[in-house]
Amino acid sequence: MAAPVKAEPVFFVLTFLMCIEQPIHWMCYILDNRVEQTLQFVQGLSIEFAVVYLATCLIYWVKGKRAKIAVKALLYMLFWTLMGITLFLALNFEMCISQQTLTVLVETNPKESSEFVDTYMLTNASQLSYLLDFVVLVAIGVCEWKRRAITVFLRRKLNKRFFTWFTSLNAAVGIVLMAVCYVWLLCCCNSAQIYIWRNYFPYDSLDPWSQSLHAINSLRAFDNDVKFAIKQAEKVYETTPVIEDTDSLTVI
């Protein structure tokens, strides 16, 4: 299981670091001796490990040099964009990618969008997020330029047996947790089920990719709530009240 990471260590490490901003802030709970939150921090890291590992596997499995470069570039762009959005939301609003942010995005009209751009796009916090995005982009370019040298260096310095064991164990555990997380999330059809899911997988402890999936599925679940409420209202509207002659105050 460690072969993909051995072949693409630069991509794996850089992508893992781009996704770690959300799970890592839960590390403070370790110092507070909060066991449940600490376990959720470890769980979030495991799921992130699995996400990045599977992305690395995708590059590893692609045949052809040009196809491999294209897939890697697309994945870099995806995770870099998610990182940029996460930083922007965190620095400006202390929020992460969630159903609320998508709802605001969908329901915002052009006038409100222009006001948002004028208000937040050039704040100090936004400029800091842009700077961090640029630094990461440069780091990606430099590391990929020196990828062969970095790969050779890491292979020399890392203990092969420990690296294989560590990577395989984390990948296996992470994939199992990710499968449970994603399948359960996909099965959530209303807000009540989403809230139960959040008790076991707090979305702000997950990586940006998992947060995006949660946000999209939450929109679907909350939309189902609205549709159900509309159907119930229509049934009530179509109901004809019946008043018994014996008791005019009894309404059925």
PDB file of C-alpha atoms in Angstrom:
ATOM      1  CA  MET A   1       0.000   0.000   0.000  1.00  0.00           C
ATOM      2  CA  ALA A   2       2.966   2.317   0.414  1.00  0.00           C
ATOM      3  CA  ALA A   3       4.026   2.167  -3.251  1.00  0.00           C
ATOM      4  CA  PRO A   4       1.973   5.203  -4.403  1.00  0.00           C
ATOM      5  CA  VAL A   5       3.401   7.375  -1.626  1.00  0.00           C
ATOM      6  CA  LYS A   6       6.922   6.168  -2.386  1.00  0.00           C
ATOM      7  CA  ALA A   7       6.427   7.111  -6.029  1.00  0.00           C
ATOM      8  CA  GLU A   8       4.857  10.531  -5.320  1.00  0.00           C
ATOM      9  CA  PRO A   9       6.125  11.684  -1.909  1.00  0.00           C
ATOM     10  CA  VAL A  10       6.189  15.361  -2.886  1.00  0.00           C
ATOM     11  CA  PHE A  11       2.558  15.390  -3.967  1.00  0.00           C
ATOM     12  CA  PHE A  12       1.474  13.451  -0.901  1.00  0.00           C
ATOM     13  CA  VAL A  13       3.250  15.689   1.612  1.00  0.00           C
ATOM     14  CA  LEU A  14       2.269  18.983  -0.019  1.00  0.00           C
ATOM     15  CA  THR A  15      -1.359  17.965  -0.446  1.00  0.00           C
ATOM     16  CA  PHE A  16      -1.535  16.672   3.110  1.00  0.00           C
ATOM     17  CA  LEU A  17      -0.209  20.002   4.387  1.00  0.00           C
ATOM     18  CA  MET A  18      -2.711  21.921   2.249  1.00  0.00           C
ATOM     19  CA  CYS A  19      -5.567  19.968   3.824  1.00  0.00           C
ATOM     20  CA  ILE A  20      -4.375  19.971   7.415  1.00  0.00           C
ATOM     21  CA  GLU A  21      -5.501  23.471   8.455  1.00  0.00           C
ATOM     22  CA  GLN A  22      -8.949  22.383   9.647  1.00  0.00           C
ATOM     23  CA  PRO A  23      -8.065  19.156  11.507  1.00  0.00           C
ATOM     24  CA  ILE A  24      -4.955  20.630  13.129  1.00  0.00           C
ATOM     25  CA  HIS A  25      -6.787  23.277  15.157  1.00  0.00           C
ATOM     26  CA  TRP A  26      -8.409  20.447  17.121  1.00  0.00           C
ATOM     27  CA  MET A  27      -4.957  19.555  18.460  1.00  0.00           C
ATOM     28  CA  CYS A  28      -5.499  22.020  21.308  1.00  0.00           C
ATOM     29  CA  TYR A  29      -7.979  19.584  22.845  1.00  0.00           C
ATOM     30  CA  ILE A  30      -5.100  17.203  23.555  1.00  0.00           C
ATOM     31  CA  LEU A  31      -3.663  19.756  25.976  1.00  0.00           C
ATOM     32  CA  ASP A  32      -7.077  20.188  27.623  1.00  0.00           C
ATOM     33  CA  ASN A  33      -7.395  16.437  28.235  1.00  0.00           C
ATOM     34  CA  ARG A  34     -10.674  16.344  26.326  1.00  0.00           C
ATOM     35  CA  VAL A  35     -10.709  12.725  25.252  1.00  0.00           C
ATOM     36  CA  GLU A  36     -13.650  12.783  22.850  1.00  0.00           C
ATOM     37  CA  GLN A  37     -12.395  15.823  20.930  1.00  0.00           C
ATOM     38  CA  THR A  38      -8.878  14.386  20.860  1.00  0.00           C
ATOM     39  CA  LEU A  39     -10.196  11.187  19.297  1.00  0.00           C
ATOM     40  CA  GLN A  40     -12.111  13.243  16.745  1.00  0.00           C
ATOM     41  CA  PHE A  41      -8.890  15.105  15.941  1.00  0.00           C
ATOM     42  CA  VAL A  42      -7.150  11.778  15.283  1.00  0.00           C
ATOM     43  CA  GLN A  43     -10.174  10.634  13.297  1.00  0.00           C
ATOM     44  CA  GLY A  44     -10.067  13.782  11.161  1.00  0.00           C
ATOM     45  CA  LEU A  45      -6.377  13.287  10.436  1.00  0.00           C
ATOM     46  CA  SER A  46      -6.989   9.653   9.508  1.00  0.00           C
ATOM     47  CA  ILE A  47      -9.721  10.586   7.052  1.00  0.00           C
ATOM     48  CA  GLU A  48      -7.511  13.301   5.580  1.00  0.00           C
ATOM     49  CA  PHE A  49      -4.686  10.782   5.236  1.00  0.00           C
ATOM     50  CA  ALA A  50      -7.027   8.485   3.317  1.00  0.00           C
ATOM     51  CA  VAL A  51      -8.235  11.285   1.033  1.00  0.00           C
ATOM     52  CA  VAL A  52      -4.701  12.343   0.151  1.00  0.00           C
ATOM     53  CA  TYR A  53      -3.560   8.731  -0.143  1.00  0.00           C
ATOM     54  CA  LEU A  54      -6.309   7.901  -2.645  1.00  0.00           C
ATOM     55  CA  ALA A  55      -5.501  11.044  -4.628  1.00  0.00           C
ATOM     56  CA  THR A  56      -1.877   9.901  -4.718  1.00  0.00           C
ATOM     57  CA  CYS A  57      -3.000   6.443  -5.838  1.00  0.00           C
ATOM     58  CA  LEU A  58      -4.920   8.037  -8.692  1.00  0.00           C
ATOM     59  CA  ILE A  59      -1.725   9.638  -9.970  1.00  0.00           C
ATOM     60  CA  TYR A  60       0.197   6.414  -9.431  1.00  0.00           C
ATOM     61  CA  TRP A  61      -2.323   4.339 -11.389  1.00  0.00           C
ATOM     62  CA  VAL A  62      -2.551   6.679 -14.370  1.00  0.00           C
ATOM     63  CA  LYS A  63      -0.508   5.470 -17.311  1.00  0.00           C
ATOM     64  CA  GLY A  64       1.445   7.808 -19.530  1.00  0.00           C
ATOM     65  CA  LYS A  65       3.647  10.719 -18.556  1.00  0.00           C
ATOM     66  CA  ARG A  66       1.408  13.448 -19.967  1.00  0.00           C
ATOM     67  CA  ALA A  67      -1.731  11.972 -18.459  1.00  0.00           C
ATOM     68  CA  LYS A  68       0.006  11.659 -15.100  1.00  0.00           C
ATOM     69  CA  ILE A  69       1.111  15.307 -15.221  1.00  0.00           C
ATOM     70  CA  ALA A  70      -2.394  16.438 -16.186  1.00  0.00           C
ATOM     71  CA  VAL A  71      -4.054  14.493 -13.371  1.00  0.00           C
ATOM     72  CA  LYS A  72      -1.521  15.747 -10.862  1.00  0.00           C
ATOM     73  CA  ALA A  73      -2.025  19.347 -11.977  1.00  0.00           C
ATOM     74  CA  LEU A  74      -5.806  19.016 -11.651  1.00  0.00           C
ATOM     75  CA  LEU A  75      -5.518  17.514  -8.178  1.00  0.00           C
ATOM     76  CA  TYR A  76      -3.058  20.185  -7.092  1.00  0.00           C
ATOM     77  CA  MET A  77      -5.460  22.856  -8.361  1.00  0.00           C
ATOM     78  CA  LEU A  78      -8.407  21.243  -6.584  1.00  0.00           C
ATOM     79  CA  PHE A  79      -6.745  20.995  -3.188  1.00  0.00           C
ATOM     80  CA  TRP A  80      -5.045  24.381  -3.550  1.00  0.00           C
ATOM     81  CA  THR A  81      -8.406  25.996  -4.318  1.00  0.00           C
ATOM     82  CA  LEU A  82     -10.043  24.308  -1.340  1.00  0.00           C
ATOM     83  CA  MET A  83      -7.166  25.461   0.851  1.00  0.00           C
ATOM     84  CA  GLY A  84      -7.568  29.023  -0.420  1.00  0.00           C
ATOM     85  CA  ILE A  85     -11.305  29.013   0.296  1.00  0.00           C
ATOM     86  CA  THR A  86     -10.699  27.571   3.752  1.00  0.00           C
ATOM     87  CA  LEU A  87      -8.107  30.217   4.592  1.00  0.00           C
ATOM     88  CA  PHE A  88     -10.324  33.021   3.282  1.00  0.00           C
ATOM     89  CA  LEU A  89     -13.302  31.882   5.347  1.00  0.00           C
ATOM     90  CA  ALA A  90     -11.222  31.206   8.449  1.00  0.00           C
ATOM     91  CA  LEU A  91      -9.374  34.532   8.430  1.00  0.00           C
ATOM     92  CA  ASN A  92     -12.378  36.686   7.541  1.00  0.00           C
ATOM     93  CA  PHE A  93     -15.290  34.973   9.256  1.00  0.00           C
ATOM     94  CA  GLU A  94     -13.799  32.240  11.474  1.00  0.00           C
ATOM     95  CA  MET A  95     -15.831  29.765   9.433  1.00  0.00           C
ATOM     96  CA  CYS A  96     -15.096  26.735   7.308  1.00  0.00           C
ATOM     97  CA  ILE A  97     -16.696  25.233   4.215  1.00  0.00           C
ATOM     98  CA  SER A  98     -20.199  24.306   5.312  1.00  0.00           C
ATOM     99  CA  GLN A  99     -23.826  24.186   4.307  1.00  0.00           C
ATOM    100  CA  GLN A 100     -24.292  27.754   5.557  1.00  0.00           C
ATOM    101  CA  THR A 101     -21.568  29.135   3.302  1.00  0.00           C
ATOM    102  CA  LEU A 102     -22.990  27.341   0.268  1.00  0.00           C
ATOM    103  CA  THR A 103     -26.484  28.583   1.095  1.00  0.00           C
ATOM    104  CA  VAL A 104     -25.262  32.164   1.226  1.00  0.00           C
ATOM    105  CA  LEU A 105     -23.415  31.657  -2.056  1.00  0.00           C
ATOM    106  CA  VAL A 106     -26.450  30.192  -3.821  1.00  0.00           C
ATOM    107  CA  GLU A 107     -28.936  32.754  -2.513  1.00  0.00           C
ATOM    108  CA  THR A 108     -26.763  35.819  -3.101  1.00  0.00           C
ATOM    109  CA  ASN A 109     -27.893  38.078  -5.938  1.00  0.00           C
ATOM    110  CA  PRO A 110     -25.453  40.004  -8.189  1.00  0.00           C
ATOM    111  CA  LYS A 111     -25.828  43.241  -6.197  1.00  0.00           C
ATOM    112  CA  GLU A 112     -25.022  41.511  -2.926  1.00  0.00           C
ATOM    113  CA  SER A 113     -22.098  39.744  -4.594  1.00  0.00           C
ATOM    114  CA  SER A 114     -20.585  43.055  -5.695  1.00  0.00           C
ATOM    115  CA  GLU A 115     -21.018  44.456  -2.181  1.00  0.00           C
ATOM    116  CA  PHE A 116     -19.319  41.379  -0.769  1.00  0.00           C
ATOM    117  CA  VAL A 117     -16.390  41.783  -3.157  1.00  0.00           C
ATOM    118  CA  ASP A 118     -16.003  45.451  -2.260  1.00  0.00           C
ATOM    119  CA  THR A 119     -16.163  44.704   1.464  1.00  0.00           C
ATOM    120  CA  TYR A 120     -14.077  41.587   1.953  1.00  0.00           C
ATOM    121  CA  MET A 121     -11.865  40.879  -1.037  1.00  0.00           C
ATOM    122  CA  LEU A 122      -9.213  43.447  -0.081  1.00  0.00           C
ATOM    123  CA  THR A 123      -9.262  43.306   3.709  1.00  0.00           C
ATOM    124  CA  ASN A 124      -6.040  42.629   5.614  1.00  0.00           C
ATOM    125  CA  ALA A 125      -7.237  39.114   6.380  1.00  0.00           C
ATOM    126  CA  SER A 126      -8.008  38.475   2.721  1.00  0.00           C
ATOM    127  CA  GLN A 127      -4.622  39.785   1.626  1.00  0.00           C
ATOM    128  CA  LEU A 128      -2.960  37.485   4.153  1.00  0.00           C
ATOM    129  CA  SER A 129      -4.864  34.525   2.732  1.00  0.00           C
ATOM    130  CA  TYR A 130      -3.795  35.498  -0.797  1.00  0.00           C
ATOM    131  CA  LEU A 131      -0.182  35.726   0.355  1.00  0.00           C
ATOM    132  CA  LEU A 132      -0.344  32.268   1.908  1.00  0.00           C
ATOM    133  CA  ASP A 133      -1.951  30.916  -1.261  1.00  0.00           C
ATOM    134  CA  PHE A 134       0.871  32.382  -3.328  1.00  0.00           C
ATOM    135  CA  VAL A 135       3.552  30.982  -1.015  1.00  0.00           C
ATOM    136  CA  VAL A 136       2.029  27.511  -1.239  1.00  0.00           C
ATOM    137  CA  LEU A 137       1.775  27.791  -5.019  1.00  0.00           C
ATOM    138  CA  VAL A 138       5.453  28.726  -5.247  1.00  0.00           C
ATOM    139  CA  ALA A 139       6.345  25.868  -2.902  1.00  0.00           C
ATOM    140  CA  ILE A 140       4.466  23.444  -5.141  1.00  0.00           C
ATOM    141  CA  GLY A 141       6.322  24.700  -8.196  1.00  0.00           C
ATOM    142  CA  VAL A 142       9.750  24.521  -6.547  1.00  0.00           C
ATOM    143  CA  CYS A 143       9.165  21.101  -4.989  1.00  0.00           C
ATOM    144  CA  GLU A 144       7.858  19.635  -8.235  1.00  0.00           C
ATOM    145  CA  TRP A 145      10.838  21.117 -10.061  1.00  0.00           C
ATOM    146  CA  LYS A 146      13.141  19.361  -7.585  1.00  0.00           C
ATOM    147  CA  ARG A 147      10.871  16.339  -7.224  1.00  0.00           C
ATOM    148  CA  ARG A 148      13.405  13.750  -8.319  1.00  0.00           C
ATOM    149  CA  ALA A 149      16.092  15.027  -5.952  1.00  0.00           C
ATOM    150  CA  ILE A 150      13.631  15.226  -3.049  1.00  0.00           C
ATOM    151  CA  THR A 151      12.350  11.719  -3.755  1.00  0.00           C
ATOM    152  CA  VAL A 152      15.868  10.276  -3.792  1.00  0.00           C
ATOM    153  CA  PHE A 153      16.739  12.122  -0.577  1.00  0.00           C
ATOM    154  CA  LEU A 154      13.650  10.830   1.233  1.00  0.00           C
ATOM    155  CA  ARG A 155      14.246   7.268   0.101  1.00  0.00           C
ATOM    156  CA  ARG A 156      17.757   7.410   1.514  1.00  0.00           C
ATOM    157  CA  LYS A 157      16.789   8.920   4.849  1.00  0.00           C
ATOM    158  CA  LEU A 158      13.569   7.067   5.643  1.00  0.00           C
ATOM    159  CA  ASN A 159      13.545   3.591   7.102  1.00  0.00           C
ATOM    160  CA  LYS A 160      11.827   1.517   4.421  1.00  0.00           C
ATOM    161  CA  ARG A 161      10.262  -1.003   6.774  1.00  0.00           C
ATOM    162  CA  PHE A 162       8.908   1.626   9.159  1.00  0.00           C
ATOM    163  CA  PHE A 163       7.696   3.812   6.290  1.00  0.00           C
ATOM    164  CA  THR A 164       5.848   0.906   4.672  1.00  0.00           C
ATOM    165  CA  TRP A 165       4.290  -0.160   7.962  1.00  0.00           C
ATOM    166  CA  PHE A 166       3.308   3.381   8.966  1.00  0.00           C
ATOM    167  CA  THR A 167       1.831   4.281   5.584  1.00  0.00           C
ATOM    168  CA  SER A 168      -0.057   1.016   5.163  1.00  0.00           C
ATOM    169  CA  LEU A 169      -1.552   1.141   8.662  1.00  0.00           C
ATOM    170  CA  ASN A 170      -2.671   4.754   8.381  1.00  0.00           C
ATOM    171  CA  ALA A 171      -4.042   4.227   4.885  1.00  0.00           C
ATOM    172  CA  ALA A 172      -6.031   1.161   5.950  1.00  0.00           C
ATOM    173  CA  VAL A 173      -7.488   2.812   9.055  1.00  0.00           C
ATOM    174  CA  GLY A 174      -8.166   6.048   7.207  1.00  0.00           C
ATOM    175  CA  ILE A 175      -9.924   4.356   4.294  1.00  0.00           C
ATOM    176  CA  VAL A 176     -12.216   2.457   6.669  1.00  0.00           C
ATOM    177  CA  LEU A 177     -13.096   5.640   8.572  1.00  0.00           C
ATOM    178  CA  MET A 178     -13.551   7.565   5.337  1.00  0.00           C
ATOM    179  CA  ALA A 179     -15.849   4.875   3.946  1.00  0.00           C
ATOM    180  CA  VAL A 180     -18.000   4.932   7.086  1.00  0.00           C
ATOM    181  CA  CYS A 181     -18.024   8.734   7.085  1.00  0.00           C
ATOM    182  CA  TYR A 182     -18.946   9.153   3.422  1.00  0.00           C
ATOM    183  CA  VAL A 183     -21.454   6.298   3.162  1.00  0.00           C
ATOM    184  CA  TRP A 184     -23.238   7.425   6.320  1.00  0.00           C
ATOM    185  CA  LEU A 185     -23.268  11.008   5.047  1.00  0.00           C
ATOM    186  CA  LEU A 186     -24.669   9.901   1.703  1.00  0.00           C
ATOM    187  CA  CYS A 187     -27.458   8.014   3.471  1.00  0.00           C
ATOM    188  CA  CYS A 188     -28.541  11.102   5.429  1.00  0.00           C
ATOM    189  CA  CYS A 189     -31.764  12.314   3.825  1.00  0.00           C
ATOM    190  CA  ASN A 190     -32.897  14.997   6.276  1.00  0.00           C
ATOM    191  CA  SER A 191     -31.488  17.483   8.754  1.00  0.00           C
ATOM    192  CA  ALA A 192     -32.102  15.248  11.774  1.00  0.00           C
ATOM    193  CA  GLN A 193     -29.894  12.544  10.279  1.00  0.00           C
ATOM    194  CA  ILE A 194     -27.253  15.134   9.378  1.00  0.00           C
ATOM    195  CA  TYR A 195     -27.151  16.361  12.985  1.00  0.00           C
ATOM    196  CA  ILE A 196     -26.659  12.801  14.238  1.00  0.00           C
ATOM    197  CA  TRP A 197     -23.839  12.325  11.721  1.00  0.00           C
ATOM    198  CA  ARG A 198     -22.177  15.528  12.947  1.00  0.00           C
ATOM    199  CA  ASN A 199     -22.051  14.152  16.487  1.00  0.00           C
ATOM    200  CA  TYR A 200     -19.669  11.459  15.279  1.00  0.00           C
ATOM    201  CA  PHE A 201     -17.938  13.381  12.475  1.00  0.00           C
ATOM    202  CA  PRO A 202     -17.746  17.098  13.364  1.00  0.00           C
ATOM    203  CA  TYR A 203     -17.378  18.760   9.988  1.00  0.00           C
ATOM    204  CA  ASP A 204     -14.996  21.428  11.284  1.00  0.00           C
ATOM    205  CA  SER A 205     -12.533  18.673  12.244  1.00  0.00           C
ATOM    206  CA  LEU A 206     -12.445  17.299   8.701  1.00  0.00           C
ATOM    207  CA  ASP A 207     -10.345  18.238   5.700  1.00  0.00           C
ATOM    208  CA  PRO A 208     -11.720  20.751   3.144  1.00  0.00           C
ATOM    209  CA  TRP A 209     -12.646  18.000   0.672  1.00  0.00           C
ATOM    210  CA  SER A 210     -14.747  16.166   3.246  1.00  0.00           C
ATOM    211  CA  GLN A 211     -16.242  19.467   4.380  1.00  0.00           C
ATOM    212  CA  SER A 212     -17.284  20.187   0.808  1.00  0.00           C
ATOM    213  CA  LEU A 213     -19.033  16.829   0.527  1.00  0.00           C
ATOM    214  CA  HIS A 214     -20.767  17.480   3.843  1.00  0.00           C
ATOM    215  CA  ALA A 215     -21.894  20.925   2.696  1.00  0.00           C
ATOM    216  CA  ILE A 216     -23.298  19.634  -0.597  1.00  0.00           C
ATOM    217  CA  ASN A 217     -25.119  16.739   1.032  1.00  0.00           C
ATOM    218  CA  SER A 218     -26.447  19.005   3.787  1.00  0.00           C
ATOM    219  CA  LEU A 219     -28.013  21.231   1.151  1.00  0.00           C
ATOM    220  CA  ARG A 220     -29.720  18.154  -0.290  1.00  0.00           C
ATOM    221  CA  ALA A 221     -30.908  17.019   3.139  1.00  0.00           C
ATOM    222  CA  PHE A 222     -32.240  20.437   4.138  1.00  0.00           C
ATOM    223  CA  ASP A 223     -33.929  20.736   0.747  1.00  0.00           C
ATOM    224  CA  ASN A 224     -35.680  17.448   1.491  1.00  0.00           C
ATOM    225  CA  ASP A 225     -36.914  18.987   4.751  1.00  0.00           C
ATOM    226  CA  VAL A 226     -38.416  21.886   2.837  1.00  0.00           C
ATOM    227  CA  LYS A 227     -40.082  19.554   0.329  1.00  0.00           C
ATOM    228  CA  PHE A 228     -41.500  17.448   3.157  1.00  0.00           C
ATOM    229  CA  ALA A 229     -42.843  20.556   4.911  1.00  0.00           C
ATOM    230  CA  ILE A 230     -44.483  21.709   1.675  1.00  0.00           C
ATOM    231  CA  LYS A 231     -46.153  18.326   1.203  1.00  0.00           C
ATOM    232  CA  GLN A 232     -47.444  18.383   4.767  1.00  0.00           C
ATOM    233  CA  ALA A 233     -48.769  21.905   4.291  1.00  0.00           C
ATOM    234  CA  GLU A 234     -50.532  20.864   1.086  1.00  0.00           C
ATOM    235  CA  LYS A 235     -52.162  17.936   2.875  1.00  0.00           C
ATOM    236  CA  VAL A 236     -53.371  20.218   5.645  1.00  0.00           C
ATOM    237  CA  TYR A 237     -54.671  22.705   3.089  1.00  0.00           C
ATOM    238  CA  GLU A 238     -56.579  19.986   1.249  1.00  0.00           C
ATOM    239  CA  THR A 239     -58.140  18.651   4.451  1.00  0.00           C
ATOM    240  CA  THR A 240     -61.790  19.636   4.885  1.00  0.00           C
ATOM    241  CA  PRO A 241     -62.786  20.283   8.501  1.00  0.00           C
ATOM    242  CA  VAL A 242     -65.863  18.383   9.691  1.00  0.00           C
ATOM    243  CA  ILE A 243     -68.045  19.840  12.435  1.00  0.00           C
ATOM    244  CA  GLU A 244     -70.423  17.519  14.239  1.00  0.00           C
ATOM    245  CA  ASP A 245     -73.947  18.774  14.850  1.00  0.00           C
ATOM    246  CA  THR A 246     -73.955  17.531  18.425  1.00  0.00           C
ATOM    247  CA  ASP A 247     -70.977  19.611  19.398  1.00  0.00           C
ATOM    248  CA  SER A 248     -70.134  22.622  17.286  1.00  0.00           C
ATOM    249  CA  LEU A 249     -66.838  23.071  19.138  1.00  0.00           C
ATOM    250  CA  THR A 250     -65.502  19.699  18.046  1.00  0.00           C
ATOM    251  CA  VAL A 251     -63.506  20.019  14.868  1.00  0.00           C
ATOM    252  CA  ILE A 252     -62.154  16.907  13.221  1.00  0.00           C
TER     253      ILE A 252
END
